[in-house]
Tab-separated table of N, CA and C in Angstrom:
chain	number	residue	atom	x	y	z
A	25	UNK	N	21.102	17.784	15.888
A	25	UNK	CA	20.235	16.787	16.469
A	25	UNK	C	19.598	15.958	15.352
A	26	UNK	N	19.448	14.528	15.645
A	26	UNK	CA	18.954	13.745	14.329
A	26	UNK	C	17.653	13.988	14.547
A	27	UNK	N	16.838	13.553	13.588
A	27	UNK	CA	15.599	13.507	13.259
A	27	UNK	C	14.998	12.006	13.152
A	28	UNK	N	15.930	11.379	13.975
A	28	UNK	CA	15.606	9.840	13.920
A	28	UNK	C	16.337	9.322	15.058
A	29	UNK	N	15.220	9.376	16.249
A	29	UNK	CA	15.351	8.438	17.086
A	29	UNK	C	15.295	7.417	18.014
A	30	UNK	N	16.014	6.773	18.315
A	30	UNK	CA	16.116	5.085	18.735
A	30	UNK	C	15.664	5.092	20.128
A	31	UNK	N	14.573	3.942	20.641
A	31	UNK	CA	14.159	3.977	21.590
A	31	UNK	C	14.319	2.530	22.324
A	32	UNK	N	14.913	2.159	23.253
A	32	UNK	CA	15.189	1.087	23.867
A	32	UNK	C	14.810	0.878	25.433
A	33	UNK	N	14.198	0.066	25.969
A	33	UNK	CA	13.721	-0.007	27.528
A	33	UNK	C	14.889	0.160	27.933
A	34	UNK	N	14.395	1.146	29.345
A	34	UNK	CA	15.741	2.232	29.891
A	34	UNK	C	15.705	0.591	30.793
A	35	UNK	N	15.304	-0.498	31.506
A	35	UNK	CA	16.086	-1.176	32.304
A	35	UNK	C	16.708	-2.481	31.198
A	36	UNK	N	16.460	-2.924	30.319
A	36	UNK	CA	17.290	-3.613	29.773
A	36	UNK	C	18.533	-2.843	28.909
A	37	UNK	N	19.638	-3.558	28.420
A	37	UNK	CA	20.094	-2.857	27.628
A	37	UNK	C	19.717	-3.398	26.144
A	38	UNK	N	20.168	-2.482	25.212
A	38	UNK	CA	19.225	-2.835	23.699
A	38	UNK	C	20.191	-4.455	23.411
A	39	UNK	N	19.151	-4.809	22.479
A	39	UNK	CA	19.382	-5.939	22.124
A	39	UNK	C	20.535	-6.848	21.499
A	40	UNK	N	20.557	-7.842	21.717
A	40	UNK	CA	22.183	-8.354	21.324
A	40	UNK	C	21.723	-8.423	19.755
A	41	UNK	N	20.480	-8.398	19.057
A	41	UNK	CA	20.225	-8.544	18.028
A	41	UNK	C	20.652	-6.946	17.812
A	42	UNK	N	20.298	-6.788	16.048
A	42	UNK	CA	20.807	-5.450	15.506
A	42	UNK	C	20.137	-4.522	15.072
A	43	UNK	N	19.271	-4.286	16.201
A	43	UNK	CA	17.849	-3.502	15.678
A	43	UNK	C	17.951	-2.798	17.079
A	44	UNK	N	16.684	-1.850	16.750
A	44	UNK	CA	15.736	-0.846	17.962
A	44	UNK	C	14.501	-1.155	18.107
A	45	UNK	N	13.874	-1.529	19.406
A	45	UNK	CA	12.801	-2.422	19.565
A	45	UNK	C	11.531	-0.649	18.605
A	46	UNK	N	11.668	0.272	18.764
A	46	UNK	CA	10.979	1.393	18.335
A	46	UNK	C	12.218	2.428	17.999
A	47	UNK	N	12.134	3.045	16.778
A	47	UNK	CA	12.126	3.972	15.947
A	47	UNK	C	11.213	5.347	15.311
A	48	UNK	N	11.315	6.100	16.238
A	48	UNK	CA	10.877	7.748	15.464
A	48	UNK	C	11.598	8.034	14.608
A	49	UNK	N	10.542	8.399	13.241
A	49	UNK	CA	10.972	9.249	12.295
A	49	UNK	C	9.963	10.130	12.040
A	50	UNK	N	10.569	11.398	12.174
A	50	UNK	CA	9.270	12.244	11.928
A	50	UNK	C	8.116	11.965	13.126
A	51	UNK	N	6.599	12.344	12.825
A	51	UNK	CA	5.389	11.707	13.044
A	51	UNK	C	5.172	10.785	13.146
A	52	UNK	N	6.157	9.123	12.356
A	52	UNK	CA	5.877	8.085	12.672
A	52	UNK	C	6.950	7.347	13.305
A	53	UNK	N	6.088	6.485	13.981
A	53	UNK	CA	7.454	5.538	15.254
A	53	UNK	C	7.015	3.996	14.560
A	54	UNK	N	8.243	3.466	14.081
A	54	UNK	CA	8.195	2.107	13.629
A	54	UNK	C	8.763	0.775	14.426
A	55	UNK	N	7.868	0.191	14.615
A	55	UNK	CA	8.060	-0.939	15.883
A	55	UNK	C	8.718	-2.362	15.306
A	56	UNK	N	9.622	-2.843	15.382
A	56	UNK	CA	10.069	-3.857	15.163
A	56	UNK	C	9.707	-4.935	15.501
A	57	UNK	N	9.628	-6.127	14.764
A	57	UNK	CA	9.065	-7.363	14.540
A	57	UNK	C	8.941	-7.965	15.731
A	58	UNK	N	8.041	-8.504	16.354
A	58	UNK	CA	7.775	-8.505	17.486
A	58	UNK	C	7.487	-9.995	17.536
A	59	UNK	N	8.276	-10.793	19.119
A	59	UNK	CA	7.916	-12.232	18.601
A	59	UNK	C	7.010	-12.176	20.418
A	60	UNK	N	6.765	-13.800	20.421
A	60	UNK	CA	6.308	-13.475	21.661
A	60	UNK	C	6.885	-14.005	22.615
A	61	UNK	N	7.956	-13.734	23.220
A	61	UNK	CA	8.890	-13.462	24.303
A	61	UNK	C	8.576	-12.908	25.587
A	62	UNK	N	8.227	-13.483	26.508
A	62	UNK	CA	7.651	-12.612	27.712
A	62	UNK	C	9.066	-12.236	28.882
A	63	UNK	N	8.305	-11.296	29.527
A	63	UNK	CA	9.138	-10.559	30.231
A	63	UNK	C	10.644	-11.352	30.879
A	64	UNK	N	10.310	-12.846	31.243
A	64	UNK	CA	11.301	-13.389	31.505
A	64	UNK	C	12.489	-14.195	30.290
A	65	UNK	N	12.151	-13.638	29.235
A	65	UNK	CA	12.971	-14.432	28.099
A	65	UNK	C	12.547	-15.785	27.833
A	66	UNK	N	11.455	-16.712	28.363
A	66	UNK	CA	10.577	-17.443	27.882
A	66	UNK	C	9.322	-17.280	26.649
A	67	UNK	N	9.665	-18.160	25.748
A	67	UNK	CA	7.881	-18.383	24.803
A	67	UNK	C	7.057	-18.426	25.328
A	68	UNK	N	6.210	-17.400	24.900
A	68	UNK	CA	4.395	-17.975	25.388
A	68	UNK	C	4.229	-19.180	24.686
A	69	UNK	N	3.354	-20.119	25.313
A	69	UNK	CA	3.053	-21.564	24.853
A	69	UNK	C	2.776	-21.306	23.659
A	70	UNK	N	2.985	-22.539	23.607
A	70	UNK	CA	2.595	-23.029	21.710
A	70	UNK	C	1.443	-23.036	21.371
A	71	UNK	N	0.804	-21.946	21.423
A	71	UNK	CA	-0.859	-21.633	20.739
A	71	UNK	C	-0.829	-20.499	20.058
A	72	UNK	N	-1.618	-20.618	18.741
A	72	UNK	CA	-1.617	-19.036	18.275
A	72	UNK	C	-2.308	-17.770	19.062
A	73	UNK	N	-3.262	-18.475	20.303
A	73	UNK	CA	-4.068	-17.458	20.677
A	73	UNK	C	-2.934	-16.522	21.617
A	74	UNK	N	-2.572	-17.294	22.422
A	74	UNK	CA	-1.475	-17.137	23.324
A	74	UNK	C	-0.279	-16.046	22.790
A	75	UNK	N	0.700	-16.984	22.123
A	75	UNK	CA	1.291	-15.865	21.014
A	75	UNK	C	0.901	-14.494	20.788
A	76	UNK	N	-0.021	-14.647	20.086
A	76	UNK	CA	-0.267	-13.159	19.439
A	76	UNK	C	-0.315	-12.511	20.269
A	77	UNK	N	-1.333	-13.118	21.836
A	77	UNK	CA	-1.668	-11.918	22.902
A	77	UNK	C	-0.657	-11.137	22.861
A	78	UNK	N	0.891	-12.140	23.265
A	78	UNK	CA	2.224	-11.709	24.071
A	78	UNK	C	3.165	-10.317	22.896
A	79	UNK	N	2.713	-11.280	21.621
A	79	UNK	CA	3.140	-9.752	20.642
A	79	UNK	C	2.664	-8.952	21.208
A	80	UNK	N	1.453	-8.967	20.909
A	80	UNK	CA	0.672	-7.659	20.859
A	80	UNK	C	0.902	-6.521	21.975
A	81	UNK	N	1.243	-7.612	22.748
A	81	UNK	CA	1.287	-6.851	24.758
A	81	UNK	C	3.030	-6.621	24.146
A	82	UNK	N	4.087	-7.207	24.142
A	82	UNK	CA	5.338	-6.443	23.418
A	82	UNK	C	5.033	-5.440	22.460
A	83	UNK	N	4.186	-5.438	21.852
A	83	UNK	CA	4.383	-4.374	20.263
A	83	UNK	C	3.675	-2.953	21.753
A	84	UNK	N	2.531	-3.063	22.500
A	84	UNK	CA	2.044	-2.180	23.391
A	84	UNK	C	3.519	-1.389	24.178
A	85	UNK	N	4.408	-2.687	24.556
A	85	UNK	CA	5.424	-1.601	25.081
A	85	UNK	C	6.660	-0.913	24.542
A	86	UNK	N	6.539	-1.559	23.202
A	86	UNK	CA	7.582	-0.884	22.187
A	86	UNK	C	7.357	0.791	22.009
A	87	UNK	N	5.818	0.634	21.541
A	87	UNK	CA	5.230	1.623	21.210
A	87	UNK	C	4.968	2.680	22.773
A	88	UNK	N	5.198	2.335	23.994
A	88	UNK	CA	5.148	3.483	25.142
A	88	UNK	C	6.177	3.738	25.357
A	89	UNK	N	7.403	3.366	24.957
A	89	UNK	CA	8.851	3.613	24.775
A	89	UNK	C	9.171	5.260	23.581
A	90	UNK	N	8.085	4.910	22.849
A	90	UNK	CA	8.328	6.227	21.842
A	90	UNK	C	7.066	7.198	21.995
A	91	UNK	N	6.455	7.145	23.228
A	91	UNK	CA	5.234	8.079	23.819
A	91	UNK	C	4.052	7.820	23.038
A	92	UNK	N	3.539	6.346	22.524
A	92	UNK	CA	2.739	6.031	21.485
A	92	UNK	C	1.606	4.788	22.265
A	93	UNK	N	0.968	4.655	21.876
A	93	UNK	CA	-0.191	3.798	22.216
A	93	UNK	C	-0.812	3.139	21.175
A	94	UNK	N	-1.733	1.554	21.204
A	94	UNK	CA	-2.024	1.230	19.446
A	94	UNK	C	-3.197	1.874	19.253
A	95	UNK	N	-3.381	2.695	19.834
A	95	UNK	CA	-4.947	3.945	18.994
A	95	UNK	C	-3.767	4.561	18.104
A	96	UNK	N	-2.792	4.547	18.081
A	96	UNK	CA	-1.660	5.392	17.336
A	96	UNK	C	-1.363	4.307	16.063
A	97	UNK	N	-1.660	2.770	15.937
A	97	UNK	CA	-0.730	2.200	14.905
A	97	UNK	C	-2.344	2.167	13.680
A	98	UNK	N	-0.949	2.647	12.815
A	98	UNK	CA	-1.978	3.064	10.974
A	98	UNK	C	-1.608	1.754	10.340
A	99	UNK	N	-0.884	0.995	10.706
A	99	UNK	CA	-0.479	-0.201	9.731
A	99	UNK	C	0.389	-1.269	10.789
A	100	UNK	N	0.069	-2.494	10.357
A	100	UNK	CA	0.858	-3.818	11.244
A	100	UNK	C	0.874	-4.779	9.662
A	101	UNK	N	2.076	-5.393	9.772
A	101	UNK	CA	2.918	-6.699	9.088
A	101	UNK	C	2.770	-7.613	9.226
A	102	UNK	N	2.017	-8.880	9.446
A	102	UNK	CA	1.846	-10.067	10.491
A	102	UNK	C	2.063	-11.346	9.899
A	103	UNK	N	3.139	-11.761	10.374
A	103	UNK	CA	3.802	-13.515	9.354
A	103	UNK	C	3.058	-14.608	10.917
A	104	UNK	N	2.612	-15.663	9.928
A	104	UNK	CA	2.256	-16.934	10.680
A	104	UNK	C	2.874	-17.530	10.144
A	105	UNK	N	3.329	-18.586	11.094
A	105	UNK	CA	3.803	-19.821	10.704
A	105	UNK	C	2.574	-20.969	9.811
A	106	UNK	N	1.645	-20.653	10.150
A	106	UNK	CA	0.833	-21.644	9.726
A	106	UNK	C	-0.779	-20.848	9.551
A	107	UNK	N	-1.338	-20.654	7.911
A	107	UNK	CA	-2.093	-19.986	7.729
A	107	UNK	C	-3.236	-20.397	7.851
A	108	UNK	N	-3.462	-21.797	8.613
A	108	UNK	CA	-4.642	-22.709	8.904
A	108	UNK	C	-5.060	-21.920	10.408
A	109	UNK	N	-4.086	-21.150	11.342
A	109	UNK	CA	-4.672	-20.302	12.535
A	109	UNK	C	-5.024	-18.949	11.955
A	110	UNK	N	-5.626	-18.416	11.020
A	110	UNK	CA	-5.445	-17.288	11.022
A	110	UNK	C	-6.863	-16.712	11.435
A	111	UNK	N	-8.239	-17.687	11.447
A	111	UNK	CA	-9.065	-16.936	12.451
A	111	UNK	C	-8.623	-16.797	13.883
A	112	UNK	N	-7.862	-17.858	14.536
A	112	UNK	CA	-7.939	-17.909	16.250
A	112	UNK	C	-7.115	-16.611	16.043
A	113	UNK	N	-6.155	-16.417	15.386
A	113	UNK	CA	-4.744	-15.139	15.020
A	113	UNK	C	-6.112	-14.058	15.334
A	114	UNK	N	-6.389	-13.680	14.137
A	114	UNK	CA	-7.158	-13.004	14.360
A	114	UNK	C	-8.423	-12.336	15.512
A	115	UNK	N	-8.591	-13.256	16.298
A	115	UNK	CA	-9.759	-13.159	17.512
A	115	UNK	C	-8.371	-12.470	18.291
A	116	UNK	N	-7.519	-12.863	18.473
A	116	UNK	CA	-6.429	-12.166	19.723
A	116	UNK	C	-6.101	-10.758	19.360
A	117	UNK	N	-5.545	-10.897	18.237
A	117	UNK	CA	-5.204	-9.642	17.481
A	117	UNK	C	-5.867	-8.433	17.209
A	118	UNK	N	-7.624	-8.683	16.992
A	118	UNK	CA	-8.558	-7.942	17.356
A	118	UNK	C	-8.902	-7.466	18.403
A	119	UNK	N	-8.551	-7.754	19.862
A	119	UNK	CA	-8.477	-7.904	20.849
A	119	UNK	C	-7.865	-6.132	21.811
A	120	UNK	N	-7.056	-5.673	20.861
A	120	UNK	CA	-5.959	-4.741	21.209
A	120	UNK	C	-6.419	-3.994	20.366
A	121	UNK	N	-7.603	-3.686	19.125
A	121	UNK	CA	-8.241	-2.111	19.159
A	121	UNK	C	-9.800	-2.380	18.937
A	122	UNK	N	-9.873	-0.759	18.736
A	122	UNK	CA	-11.244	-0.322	19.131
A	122	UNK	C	-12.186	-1.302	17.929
A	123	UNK	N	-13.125	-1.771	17.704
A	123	UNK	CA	-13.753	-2.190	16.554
A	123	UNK	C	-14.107	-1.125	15.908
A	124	UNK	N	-13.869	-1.185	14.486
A	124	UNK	CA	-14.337	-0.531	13.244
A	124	UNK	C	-12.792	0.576	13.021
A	125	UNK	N	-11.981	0.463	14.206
A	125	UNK	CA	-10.697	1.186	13.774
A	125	UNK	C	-9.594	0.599	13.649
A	126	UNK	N	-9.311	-0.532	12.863
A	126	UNK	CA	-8.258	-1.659	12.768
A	126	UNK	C	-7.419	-0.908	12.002
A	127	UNK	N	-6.172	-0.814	12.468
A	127	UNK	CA	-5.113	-0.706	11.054
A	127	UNK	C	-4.849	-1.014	9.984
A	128	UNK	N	-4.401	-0.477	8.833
A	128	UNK	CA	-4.383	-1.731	7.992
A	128	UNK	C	-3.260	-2.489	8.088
A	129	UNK	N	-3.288	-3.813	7.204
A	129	UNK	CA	-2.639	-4.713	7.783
A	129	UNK	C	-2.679	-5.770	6.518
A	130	UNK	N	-1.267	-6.359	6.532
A	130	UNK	CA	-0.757	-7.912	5.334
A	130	UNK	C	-0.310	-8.595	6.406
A	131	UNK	N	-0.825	-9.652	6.065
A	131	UNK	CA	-0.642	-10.991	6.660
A	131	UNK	C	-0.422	-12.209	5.953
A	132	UNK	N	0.919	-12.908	6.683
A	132	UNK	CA	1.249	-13.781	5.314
A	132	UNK	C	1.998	-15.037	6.216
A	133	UNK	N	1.653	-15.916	5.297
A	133	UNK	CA	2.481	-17.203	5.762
A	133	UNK	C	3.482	-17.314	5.748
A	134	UNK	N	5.221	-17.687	6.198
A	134	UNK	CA	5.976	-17.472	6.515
A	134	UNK	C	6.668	-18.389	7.422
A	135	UNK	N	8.382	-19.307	7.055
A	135	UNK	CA	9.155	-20.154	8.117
A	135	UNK	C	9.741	-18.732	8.538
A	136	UNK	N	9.591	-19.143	10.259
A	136	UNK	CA	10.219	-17.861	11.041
A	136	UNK	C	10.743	-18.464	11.271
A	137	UNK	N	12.223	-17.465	11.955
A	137	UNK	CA	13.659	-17.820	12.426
A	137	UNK	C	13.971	-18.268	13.535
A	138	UNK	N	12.530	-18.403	14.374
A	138	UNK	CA	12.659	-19.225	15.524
A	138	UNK	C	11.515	-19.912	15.589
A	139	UNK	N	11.713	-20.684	16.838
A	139	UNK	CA	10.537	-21.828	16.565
A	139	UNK	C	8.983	-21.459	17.731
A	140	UNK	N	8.489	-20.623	16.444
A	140	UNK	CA	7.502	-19.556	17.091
A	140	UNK	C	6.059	-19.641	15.998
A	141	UNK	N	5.165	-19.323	16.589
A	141	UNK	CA	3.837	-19.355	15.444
A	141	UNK	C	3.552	-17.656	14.527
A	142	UNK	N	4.266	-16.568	14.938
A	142	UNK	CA	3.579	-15.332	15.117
A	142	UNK	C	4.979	-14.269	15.229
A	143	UNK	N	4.555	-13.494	14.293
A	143	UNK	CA	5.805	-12.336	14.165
A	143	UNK	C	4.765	-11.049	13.717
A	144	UNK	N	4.923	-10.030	14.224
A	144	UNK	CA	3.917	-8.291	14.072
A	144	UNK	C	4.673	-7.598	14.350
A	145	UNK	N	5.331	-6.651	13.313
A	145	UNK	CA	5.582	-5.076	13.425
A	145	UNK	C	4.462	-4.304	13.129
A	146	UNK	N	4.752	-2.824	13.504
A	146	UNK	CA	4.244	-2.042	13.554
A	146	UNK	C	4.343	-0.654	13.326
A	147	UNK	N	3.411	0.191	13.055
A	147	UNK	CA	3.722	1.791	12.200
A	147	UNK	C	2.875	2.548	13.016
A	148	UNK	N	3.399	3.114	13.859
A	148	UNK	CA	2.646	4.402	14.340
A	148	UNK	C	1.861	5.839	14.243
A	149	UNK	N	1.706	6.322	13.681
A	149	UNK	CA	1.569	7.862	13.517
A	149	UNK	C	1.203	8.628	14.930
A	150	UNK	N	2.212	9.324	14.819
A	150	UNK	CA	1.748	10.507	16.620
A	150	UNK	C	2.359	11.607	16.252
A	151	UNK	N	1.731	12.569	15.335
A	151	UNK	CA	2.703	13.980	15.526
A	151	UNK	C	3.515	14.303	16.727
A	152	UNK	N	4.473	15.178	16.517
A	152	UNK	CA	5.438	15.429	17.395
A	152	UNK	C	4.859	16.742	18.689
């Protein structure tokens, strides 16, 4: 039995891209770059506030796919397109934990590969 495994929403099938939306290894489950894509394969509008929500609410179901919740994430990655939003970024993003228990977290400016404001992975810790 591996010690590393791949977690994909049981009603879609995994992605035509070449990844696993969540990954267990060990204690930690690593969430893949998360854009904001809502349930119907549409962008959330073109706002950073907006955006981030829709990550954040994707990175939430990556992470219940591998029995995890974000009281569980120790660390997030976060590329903007444009580092002039990074308070509104921030007000959304804060939004999804407890105050005074933020993950840590790099955040960086960044041309993403689609035409999007906002990209967040994520690192879990949940013993087994």
């Amino acid at each position: 039995m591996s010690k590393i495994e791949h977690f994909h929403a049981p009603e879609t099938s995994p992605s035509a891209a070449p990844l696993s939306p969540a990954v267990r290894a060990g204690d930690f489950v690593f969430v893949s770059g998360q854009v904001p894509v809502m349930d119907d394969g549409s962008v959330a509008a073109h706002d950073i506030e907006a955006q981030t929500t829709q990550v954040m609410k994707n990175i939430e179901k990556a992470l219940k796919l591998a029995g995890c919740e974000m009281a569980d994430v120790c660390k997030t990655t976060a590329w903007l397109h444009d580092a002039r939003d990074f308070g509104r970024f921030n007000k959304a993003y804060s939004a999804f934990f407890t105050p005074g228990k933020f993950p840590a977290r790099t955040t960086s400016e960044a041309k993403l590969m689609i035409n999007i404001l906002v990209e967040i992975e994520a690192v879990a810790y949940k013993p087994l």
